[in-house]
């Protein structure tokens, strides 16, 4: 299924329901923004509390738009209810994704520390070998960043998988997302990139346009997910999924 078809399906799901979609997006942004504002007034503890809440809320947001895309009735606070009901599962999924990037995280920390130490030594000694090593560390950091982005696309669908397959554990959800995205990471990247023109227009509207663009992009992504399920002939009760 090409990008035009996925977008057409998204528009079909949104037709006559744009008000509901924009309302969901507005309420979600207001709640998340409110939590963020409160967190800024409570140093450290507030930021931790914000992080604890944003994971399940994001999971619930994906679940709400999964329902919306399927023309199911959705209220403006469904994302909150879905997220809180799956609090543990959403964090389990996040935890298993973080484990997948542990090596990269360690590499990132090593590069950052190395650059800081090497540049300090270079400033003190003016030995060019330390400057060269610093440049190599920066290059290594950039390579790690590219690898992280490439690997992250394996898990782009984790929240949809978690909502669609309620019986799966966090680990199984992460593996299922990777299975679905095998050979399709570039497809999703190009699909997301195709919205760049609309994104520029939304920016020109002082960001207000994102209230319409974000639901459009979200529903299109859901269609992409559902297309992959159909392509792989996966059923919700597929025993192979549970055995992962």
PDB file of C-alpha atoms in Angstrom:
ATOM      1  CA  UNK A   1       0.000   0.000   0.000  1.00  0.00           C
ATOM      2  CA  UNK A   2       1.505   3.337  -1.028  1.00  0.00           C
ATOM      3  CA  UNK A   3       1.611   6.573   0.955  1.00  0.00           C
ATOM      4  CA  UNK A   4      -1.247   8.147  -0.994  1.00  0.00           C
ATOM      5  CA  UNK A   5      -3.524   5.222  -0.161  1.00  0.00           C
ATOM      6  CA  UNK A   6      -2.633   5.335   3.529  1.00  0.00           C
ATOM      7  CA  UNK A   7      -3.377   9.062   3.642  1.00  0.00           C
ATOM      8  CA  UNK A   8      -6.640   8.551   1.793  1.00  0.00           C
ATOM      9  CA  UNK A   9      -7.714   5.984   4.367  1.00  0.00           C
ATOM     10  CA  UNK A  10      -6.743   8.372   7.155  1.00  0.00           C
ATOM     11  CA  UNK A  11      -8.826  11.145   5.624  1.00  0.00           C
ATOM     12  CA  UNK A  12     -11.771   8.741   5.315  1.00  0.00           C
ATOM     13  CA  UNK A  13     -11.529   7.981   9.048  1.00  0.00           C
ATOM     14  CA  UNK A  14     -11.306  11.697   9.856  1.00  0.00           C
ATOM     15  CA  UNK A  15     -14.108  12.798   7.533  1.00  0.00           C
ATOM     16  CA  UNK A  16     -16.931  14.253   9.613  1.00  0.00           C
ATOM     17  CA  UNK A  17     -14.904  13.701  12.808  1.00  0.00           C
ATOM     18  CA  UNK A  18     -12.254  16.391  12.584  1.00  0.00           C
ATOM     19  CA  UNK A  19     -13.784  18.255  15.518  1.00  0.00           C
ATOM     20  CA  UNK A  20     -13.458  15.191  17.734  1.00  0.00           C
ATOM     21  CA  UNK A  21      -9.852  14.599  16.609  1.00  0.00           C
ATOM     22  CA  UNK A  22      -8.831  18.218  17.198  1.00  0.00           C
ATOM     23  CA  UNK A  23     -10.583  18.157  20.594  1.00  0.00           C
ATOM     24  CA  UNK A  24      -8.631  15.058  21.645  1.00  0.00           C
ATOM     25  CA  UNK A  25      -5.378  16.640  20.541  1.00  0.00           C
ATOM     26  CA  UNK A  26      -6.178  19.889  22.371  1.00  0.00           C
ATOM     27  CA  UNK A  27      -7.114  18.148  25.627  1.00  0.00           C
ATOM     28  CA  UNK A  28      -4.031  15.925  25.465  1.00  0.00           C
ATOM     29  CA  UNK A  29      -1.710  18.882  24.890  1.00  0.00           C
ATOM     30  CA  UNK A  30      -3.347  20.899  27.657  1.00  0.00           C
ATOM     31  CA  UNK A  31      -2.985  18.077  30.183  1.00  0.00           C
ATOM     32  CA  UNK A  32       0.590  17.256  29.194  1.00  0.00           C
ATOM     33  CA  UNK A  33       1.467  20.953  29.117  1.00  0.00           C
ATOM     34  CA  UNK A  34      -0.153  21.430  32.520  1.00  0.00           C
ATOM     35  CA  UNK A  35       1.857  18.573  34.021  1.00  0.00           C
ATOM     36  CA  UNK A  36       5.012  20.044  32.479  1.00  0.00           C
ATOM     37  CA  UNK A  37       4.314  23.497  33.905  1.00  0.00           C
ATOM     38  CA  UNK A  38       3.703  22.077  37.382  1.00  0.00           C
ATOM     39  CA  UNK A  39       6.887  19.979  37.123  1.00  0.00           C
ATOM     40  CA  UNK A  40       8.930  23.114  36.420  1.00  0.00           C
ATOM     41  CA  UNK A  41       7.852  24.566  39.778  1.00  0.00           C
ATOM     42  CA  UNK A  42       9.040  21.460  41.632  1.00  0.00           C
ATOM     43  CA  UNK A  43      12.716  20.873  40.817  1.00  0.00           C
ATOM     44  CA  UNK A  44      13.852  17.271  40.343  1.00  0.00           C
ATOM     45  CA  UNK A  45      10.829  15.603  42.002  1.00  0.00           C
ATOM     46  CA  UNK A  46       8.479  17.356  39.589  1.00  0.00           C
ATOM     47  CA  UNK A  47      10.480  16.228  36.568  1.00  0.00           C
ATOM     48  CA  UNK A  48      10.514  12.638  37.826  1.00  0.00           C
ATOM     49  CA  UNK A  49       6.750  12.719  38.384  1.00  0.00           C
ATOM     50  CA  UNK A  50       6.275  14.142  34.889  1.00  0.00           C
ATOM     51  CA  UNK A  51       8.323  11.323  33.344  1.00  0.00           C
ATOM     52  CA  UNK A  52       6.386   8.722  35.319  1.00  0.00           C
ATOM     53  CA  UNK A  53       3.095  10.056  33.956  1.00  0.00           C
ATOM     54  CA  UNK A  54       4.033  10.911  30.358  1.00  0.00           C
ATOM     55  CA  UNK A  55       4.847   7.287  29.443  1.00  0.00           C
ATOM     56  CA  UNK A  56       1.371   5.849  30.201  1.00  0.00           C
ATOM     57  CA  UNK A  57      -0.345   8.951  28.795  1.00  0.00           C
ATOM     58  CA  UNK A  58       1.533   8.549  25.505  1.00  0.00           C
ATOM     59  CA  UNK A  59       0.587   4.875  25.462  1.00  0.00           C
ATOM     60  CA  UNK A  60      -3.039   5.829  26.033  1.00  0.00           C
ATOM     61  CA  UNK A  61      -2.852   8.461  23.291  1.00  0.00           C
ATOM     62  CA  UNK A  62      -1.782   5.792  20.785  1.00  0.00           C
ATOM     63  CA  UNK A  63      -4.566   3.517  22.017  1.00  0.00           C
ATOM     64  CA  UNK A  64      -7.178   6.234  21.661  1.00  0.00           C
ATOM     65  CA  UNK A  65      -6.213   6.971  18.072  1.00  0.00           C
ATOM     66  CA  UNK A  66      -6.169   3.263  17.322  1.00  0.00           C
ATOM     67  CA  UNK A  67      -9.823   3.200  18.380  1.00  0.00           C
ATOM     68  CA  UNK A  68     -10.533   6.461  16.563  1.00  0.00           C
ATOM     69  CA  UNK A  69      -9.047   5.117  13.327  1.00  0.00           C
ATOM     70  CA  UNK A  70     -11.368   2.113  13.576  1.00  0.00           C
ATOM     71  CA  UNK A  71     -14.386   4.410  13.868  1.00  0.00           C
ATOM     72  CA  UNK A  72     -15.007   3.437  17.484  1.00  0.00           C
ATOM     73  CA  UNK A  73     -16.568   5.951  19.846  1.00  0.00           C
ATOM     74  CA  UNK A  74     -13.911   7.845  21.800  1.00  0.00           C
ATOM     75  CA  UNK A  75     -14.202  10.453  24.518  1.00  0.00           C
ATOM     76  CA  UNK A  76     -11.790  13.317  25.046  1.00  0.00           C
ATOM     77  CA  UNK A  77     -10.130  11.682  28.049  1.00  0.00           C
ATOM     78  CA  UNK A  78      -9.880   8.101  26.800  1.00  0.00           C
ATOM     79  CA  UNK A  79      -6.107   8.444  26.511  1.00  0.00           C
ATOM     80  CA  UNK A  80      -5.939   9.121  30.256  1.00  0.00           C
ATOM     81  CA  UNK A  81      -8.086   6.111  31.138  1.00  0.00           C
ATOM     82  CA  UNK A  82      -6.240   3.775  28.751  1.00  0.00           C
ATOM     83  CA  UNK A  83      -2.882   4.989  30.007  1.00  0.00           C
ATOM     84  CA  UNK A  84      -3.680   4.585  33.703  1.00  0.00           C
ATOM     85  CA  UNK A  85      -5.221   1.141  33.129  1.00  0.00           C
ATOM     86  CA  UNK A  86      -2.018   0.079  31.385  1.00  0.00           C
ATOM     87  CA  UNK A  87       0.401   1.945  33.629  1.00  0.00           C
ATOM     88  CA  UNK A  88       2.578  -1.092  34.350  1.00  0.00           C
ATOM     89  CA  UNK A  89       2.478  -2.400  30.805  1.00  0.00           C
ATOM     90  CA  UNK A  90       3.440   0.951  29.264  1.00  0.00           C
ATOM     91  CA  UNK A  91       6.461   1.168  31.539  1.00  0.00           C
ATOM     92  CA  UNK A  92       7.361  -2.456  30.876  1.00  0.00           C
ATOM     93  CA  UNK A  93       7.414  -1.702  27.137  1.00  0.00           C
ATOM     94  CA  UNK A  94       9.527   1.401  27.724  1.00  0.00           C
ATOM     95  CA  UNK A  95      11.912  -0.505  29.969  1.00  0.00           C
ATOM     96  CA  UNK A  96      12.485  -3.232  27.401  1.00  0.00           C
ATOM     97  CA  UNK A  97      13.083  -0.622  24.678  1.00  0.00           C
ATOM     98  CA  UNK A  98      15.648   1.113  26.892  1.00  0.00           C
ATOM     99  CA  UNK A  99      17.416  -2.231  27.360  1.00  0.00           C
ATOM    100  CA  UNK A 100      17.708  -2.504  23.580  1.00  0.00           C
ATOM    101  CA  UNK A 101      19.644   0.786  23.576  1.00  0.00           C
ATOM    102  CA  UNK A 102      21.800   0.148  26.633  1.00  0.00           C
ATOM    103  CA  UNK A 103      24.994  -0.346  24.617  1.00  0.00           C
ATOM    104  CA  UNK A 104      24.332   2.877  22.695  1.00  0.00           C
ATOM    105  CA  UNK A 105      23.644   4.786  25.915  1.00  0.00           C
ATOM    106  CA  UNK A 106      26.945   3.614  27.374  1.00  0.00           C
ATOM    107  CA  UNK A 107      28.730   4.543  24.137  1.00  0.00           C
ATOM    108  CA  UNK A 108      27.108   7.990  24.198  1.00  0.00           C
ATOM    109  CA  UNK A 109      28.231   8.618  27.780  1.00  0.00           C
ATOM    110  CA  UNK A 110      31.781   7.491  26.978  1.00  0.00           C
ATOM    111  CA  UNK A 111      31.944   9.839  23.959  1.00  0.00           C
ATOM    112  CA  UNK A 112      30.631  12.841  25.902  1.00  0.00           C
ATOM    113  CA  UNK A 113      33.039  12.255  28.798  1.00  0.00           C
ATOM    114  CA  UNK A 114      35.912  11.627  26.383  1.00  0.00           C
ATOM    115  CA  UNK A 115      35.312  14.898  24.524  1.00  0.00           C
ATOM    116  CA  UNK A 116      35.195  16.853  27.780  1.00  0.00           C
ATOM    117  CA  UNK A 117      38.386  15.294  29.147  1.00  0.00           C
ATOM    118  CA  UNK A 118      40.319  15.465  25.879  1.00  0.00           C
ATOM    119  CA  UNK A 119      39.412  19.104  25.228  1.00  0.00           C
ATOM    120  CA  UNK A 120      40.445  20.026  28.769  1.00  0.00           C
ATOM    121  CA  UNK A 121      43.797  18.315  28.284  1.00  0.00           C
ATOM    122  CA  UNK A 122      44.203  20.001  24.883  1.00  0.00           C
ATOM    123  CA  UNK A 123      43.541  23.434  26.395  1.00  0.00           C
ATOM    124  CA  UNK A 124      46.243  22.763  28.987  1.00  0.00           C
ATOM    125  CA  UNK A 125      48.867  21.159  26.741  1.00  0.00           C
ATOM    126  CA  UNK A 126      47.916  22.376  23.222  1.00  0.00           C
ATOM    127  CA  UNK A 127      48.991  18.940  22.026  1.00  0.00           C
ATOM    128  CA  UNK A 128      47.163  18.412  18.727  1.00  0.00           C
ATOM    129  CA  UNK A 129      46.872  14.678  19.308  1.00  0.00           C
ATOM    130  CA  UNK A 130      44.235  15.403  21.951  1.00  0.00           C
ATOM    131  CA  UNK A 131      42.356  17.646  19.519  1.00  0.00           C
ATOM    132  CA  UNK A 132      42.352  14.842  16.929  1.00  0.00           C
ATOM    133  CA  UNK A 133      41.117  12.361  19.526  1.00  0.00           C
ATOM    134  CA  UNK A 134      38.356  14.824  20.482  1.00  0.00           C
ATOM    135  CA  UNK A 135      37.249  15.069  16.854  1.00  0.00           C
ATOM    136  CA  UNK A 136      37.208  11.265  16.606  1.00  0.00           C
ATOM    137  CA  UNK A 137      35.064  11.113  19.761  1.00  0.00           C
ATOM    138  CA  UNK A 138      32.613  13.627  18.269  1.00  0.00           C
ATOM    139  CA  UNK A 139      32.438  11.591  15.044  1.00  0.00           C
ATOM    140  CA  UNK A 140      31.789   8.452  17.118  1.00  0.00           C
ATOM    141  CA  UNK A 141      28.991  10.295  18.915  1.00  0.00           C
ATOM    142  CA  UNK A 142      27.393  11.256  15.590  1.00  0.00           C
ATOM    143  CA  UNK A 143      27.656   7.665  14.330  1.00  0.00           C
ATOM    144  CA  UNK A 144      25.968   6.421  17.500  1.00  0.00           C
ATOM    145  CA  UNK A 145      23.199   9.011  17.039  1.00  0.00           C
ATOM    146  CA  UNK A 146      22.512   7.767  13.497  1.00  0.00           C
ATOM    147  CA  UNK A 147      22.501   4.137  14.649  1.00  0.00           C
ATOM    148  CA  UNK A 148      20.091   4.994  17.462  1.00  0.00           C
ATOM    149  CA  UNK A 149      17.671   6.668  15.049  1.00  0.00           C
ATOM    150  CA  UNK A 150      17.835   3.681  12.692  1.00  0.00           C
ATOM    151  CA  UNK A 151      17.271   1.199  15.515  1.00  0.00           C
ATOM    152  CA  UNK A 152      14.505   3.317  17.099  1.00  0.00           C
ATOM    153  CA  UNK A 153      12.322   2.772  14.038  1.00  0.00           C
ATOM    154  CA  UNK A 154      12.059  -0.898  14.956  1.00  0.00           C
ATOM    155  CA  UNK A 155      10.037   0.147  18.005  1.00  0.00           C
ATOM    156  CA  UNK A 156       7.970   2.985  16.518  1.00  0.00           C
ATOM    157  CA  UNK A 157       4.848   0.811  16.579  1.00  0.00           C
ATOM    158  CA  UNK A 158       5.254  -0.524  20.137  1.00  0.00           C
ATOM    159  CA  UNK A 159       2.391   1.520  21.615  1.00  0.00           C
ATOM    160  CA  UNK A 160       0.010   0.384  18.867  1.00  0.00           C
ATOM    161  CA  UNK A 161       1.080  -3.235  19.288  1.00  0.00           C
ATOM    162  CA  UNK A 162       0.610  -2.971  23.051  1.00  0.00           C
ATOM    163  CA  UNK A 163      -2.900  -1.600  22.659  1.00  0.00           C
ATOM    164  CA  UNK A 164      -3.884  -3.969  19.871  1.00  0.00           C
ATOM    165  CA  UNK A 165      -2.585  -7.117  21.576  1.00  0.00           C
ATOM    166  CA  UNK A 166      -3.650  -6.673  25.186  1.00  0.00           C
ATOM    167  CA  UNK A 167      -2.526 -10.185  26.130  1.00  0.00           C
ATOM    168  CA  UNK A 168       1.122  -9.607  25.236  1.00  0.00           C
ATOM    169  CA  UNK A 169       3.776  -8.723  27.824  1.00  0.00           C
ATOM    170  CA  UNK A 170       6.002  -5.685  27.467  1.00  0.00           C
ATOM    171  CA  UNK A 171       8.862  -7.791  26.112  1.00  0.00           C
ATOM    172  CA  UNK A 172       6.594  -9.514  23.583  1.00  0.00           C
ATOM    173  CA  UNK A 173       5.227  -6.152  22.436  1.00  0.00           C
ATOM    174  CA  UNK A 174       8.729  -4.818  21.743  1.00  0.00           C
ATOM    175  CA  UNK A 175       9.705  -7.953  19.807  1.00  0.00           C
ATOM    176  CA  UNK A 176       6.442  -7.852  17.857  1.00  0.00           C
ATOM    177  CA  UNK A 177       7.053  -4.243  16.853  1.00  0.00           C
ATOM    178  CA  UNK A 178      10.513  -5.153  15.606  1.00  0.00           C
ATOM    179  CA  UNK A 179       9.092  -8.098  13.638  1.00  0.00           C
ATOM    180  CA  UNK A 180       6.500  -5.901  11.966  1.00  0.00           C
ATOM    181  CA  UNK A 181       9.039  -3.211  11.086  1.00  0.00           C
ATOM    182  CA  UNK A 182      11.580  -5.575   9.512  1.00  0.00           C
ATOM    183  CA  UNK A 183      12.115  -4.193   6.013  1.00  0.00           C
ATOM    184  CA  UNK A 184       9.688  -1.300   6.583  1.00  0.00           C
ATOM    185  CA  UNK A 185      11.694   1.255   8.567  1.00  0.00           C
ATOM    186  CA  UNK A 186      12.437   3.351   5.506  1.00  0.00           C
ATOM    187  CA  UNK A 187       8.771   3.149   4.452  1.00  0.00           C
ATOM    188  CA  UNK A 188       7.684   4.722   7.735  1.00  0.00           C
ATOM    189  CA  UNK A 189      10.476   7.306   7.631  1.00  0.00           C
ATOM    190  CA  UNK A 190       9.494   8.437   4.119  1.00  0.00           C
ATOM    191  CA  UNK A 191       5.804   8.439   5.116  1.00  0.00           C
ATOM    192  CA  UNK A 192       6.531  10.749   8.051  1.00  0.00           C
ATOM    193  CA  UNK A 193       8.799  12.890   5.883  1.00  0.00           C
ATOM    194  CA  UNK A 194       5.964  13.374   3.386  1.00  0.00           C
ATOM    195  CA  UNK A 195       4.169  15.575   5.949  1.00  0.00           C
ATOM    196  CA  UNK A 196       6.983  18.125   6.064  1.00  0.00           C
ATOM    197  CA  UNK A 197       5.136  20.586   3.811  1.00  0.00           C
ATOM    198  CA  UNK A 198       2.091  20.561   6.076  1.00  0.00           C
ATOM    199  CA  UNK A 199       4.382  20.871   9.113  1.00  0.00           C
ATOM    200  CA  UNK A 200       5.932  24.051   7.690  1.00  0.00           C
ATOM    201  CA  UNK A 201       2.462  25.501   7.160  1.00  0.00           C
ATOM    202  CA  UNK A 202       1.507  24.548  10.717  1.00  0.00           C
ATOM    203  CA  UNK A 203       4.596  26.348  12.028  1.00  0.00           C
ATOM    204  CA  UNK A 204       3.608  29.440  10.044  1.00  0.00           C
ATOM    205  CA  UNK A 205       0.249  29.392  11.848  1.00  0.00           C
ATOM    206  CA  UNK A 206       2.089  29.774  15.181  1.00  0.00           C
ATOM    207  CA  UNK A 207       1.644  26.051  15.802  1.00  0.00           C
ATOM    208  CA  UNK A 208      -2.153  26.103  15.756  1.00  0.00           C
ATOM    209  CA  UNK A 209      -2.190  24.058  12.555  1.00  0.00           C
ATOM    210  CA  UNK A 210      -0.666  21.124  14.426  1.00  0.00           C
ATOM    211  CA  UNK A 211      -4.040  20.595  16.109  1.00  0.00           C
ATOM    212  CA  UNK A 212      -5.223  19.375  12.693  1.00  0.00           C
ATOM    213  CA  UNK A 213      -1.967  18.004  11.334  1.00  0.00           C
ATOM    214  CA  UNK A 214      -1.117  15.827  14.359  1.00  0.00           C
ATOM    215  CA  UNK A 215      -4.357  13.779  14.221  1.00  0.00           C
ATOM    216  CA  UNK A 216      -3.909  13.382  10.461  1.00  0.00           C
ATOM    217  CA  UNK A 217      -0.381  12.072  10.962  1.00  0.00           C
ATOM    218  CA  UNK A 218      -1.414   9.853  13.867  1.00  0.00           C
ATOM    219  CA  UNK A 219      -4.288   8.204  12.015  1.00  0.00           C
ATOM    220  CA  UNK A 220      -2.066   7.714   8.952  1.00  0.00           C
ATOM    221  CA  UNK A 221       0.470   5.969  11.171  1.00  0.00           C
ATOM    222  CA  UNK A 222      -2.279   3.729  12.533  1.00  0.00           C
ATOM    223  CA  UNK A 223      -3.227   2.820   8.962  1.00  0.00           C
ATOM    224  CA  UNK A 224       0.427   1.993   8.323  1.00  0.00           C
ATOM    225  CA  UNK A 225       0.400  -0.288  11.379  1.00  0.00           C
ATOM    226  CA  UNK A 226      -2.819  -2.021  10.350  1.00  0.00           C
ATOM    227  CA  UNK A 227      -1.493  -2.503   6.833  1.00  0.00           C
ATOM    228  CA  UNK A 228       1.550  -4.307   8.247  1.00  0.00           C
ATOM    229  CA  UNK A 229      -0.708  -6.551  10.320  1.00  0.00           C
ATOM    230  CA  UNK A 230      -2.726  -7.464   7.237  1.00  0.00           C
ATOM    231  CA  UNK A 231       0.444  -7.910   5.201  1.00  0.00           C
ATOM    232  CA  UNK A 232       1.754 -10.396   7.763  1.00  0.00           C
ATOM    233  CA  UNK A 233      -1.652 -12.097   8.087  1.00  0.00           C
ATOM    234  CA  UNK A 234      -1.517 -11.629  11.846  1.00  0.00           C
ATOM    235  CA  UNK A 235      -4.564 -12.319  13.962  1.00  0.00           C
ATOM    236  CA  UNK A 236      -5.042 -11.040  17.498  1.00  0.00           C
ATOM    237  CA  UNK A 237      -5.154 -14.623  18.755  1.00  0.00           C
ATOM    238  CA  UNK A 238      -2.085 -15.779  16.869  1.00  0.00           C
ATOM    239  CA  UNK A 239      -0.303 -18.196  19.198  1.00  0.00           C
ATOM    240  CA  UNK A 240       3.026 -17.421  17.549  1.00  0.00           C
ATOM    241  CA  UNK A 241       2.838 -13.906  18.956  1.00  0.00           C
ATOM    242  CA  UNK A 242       2.267 -15.140  22.497  1.00  0.00           C
ATOM    243  CA  UNK A 243       5.251 -17.458  22.301  1.00  0.00           C
ATOM    244  CA  UNK A 244       7.712 -14.612  21.636  1.00  0.00           C
TER     245      UNK A 244
END
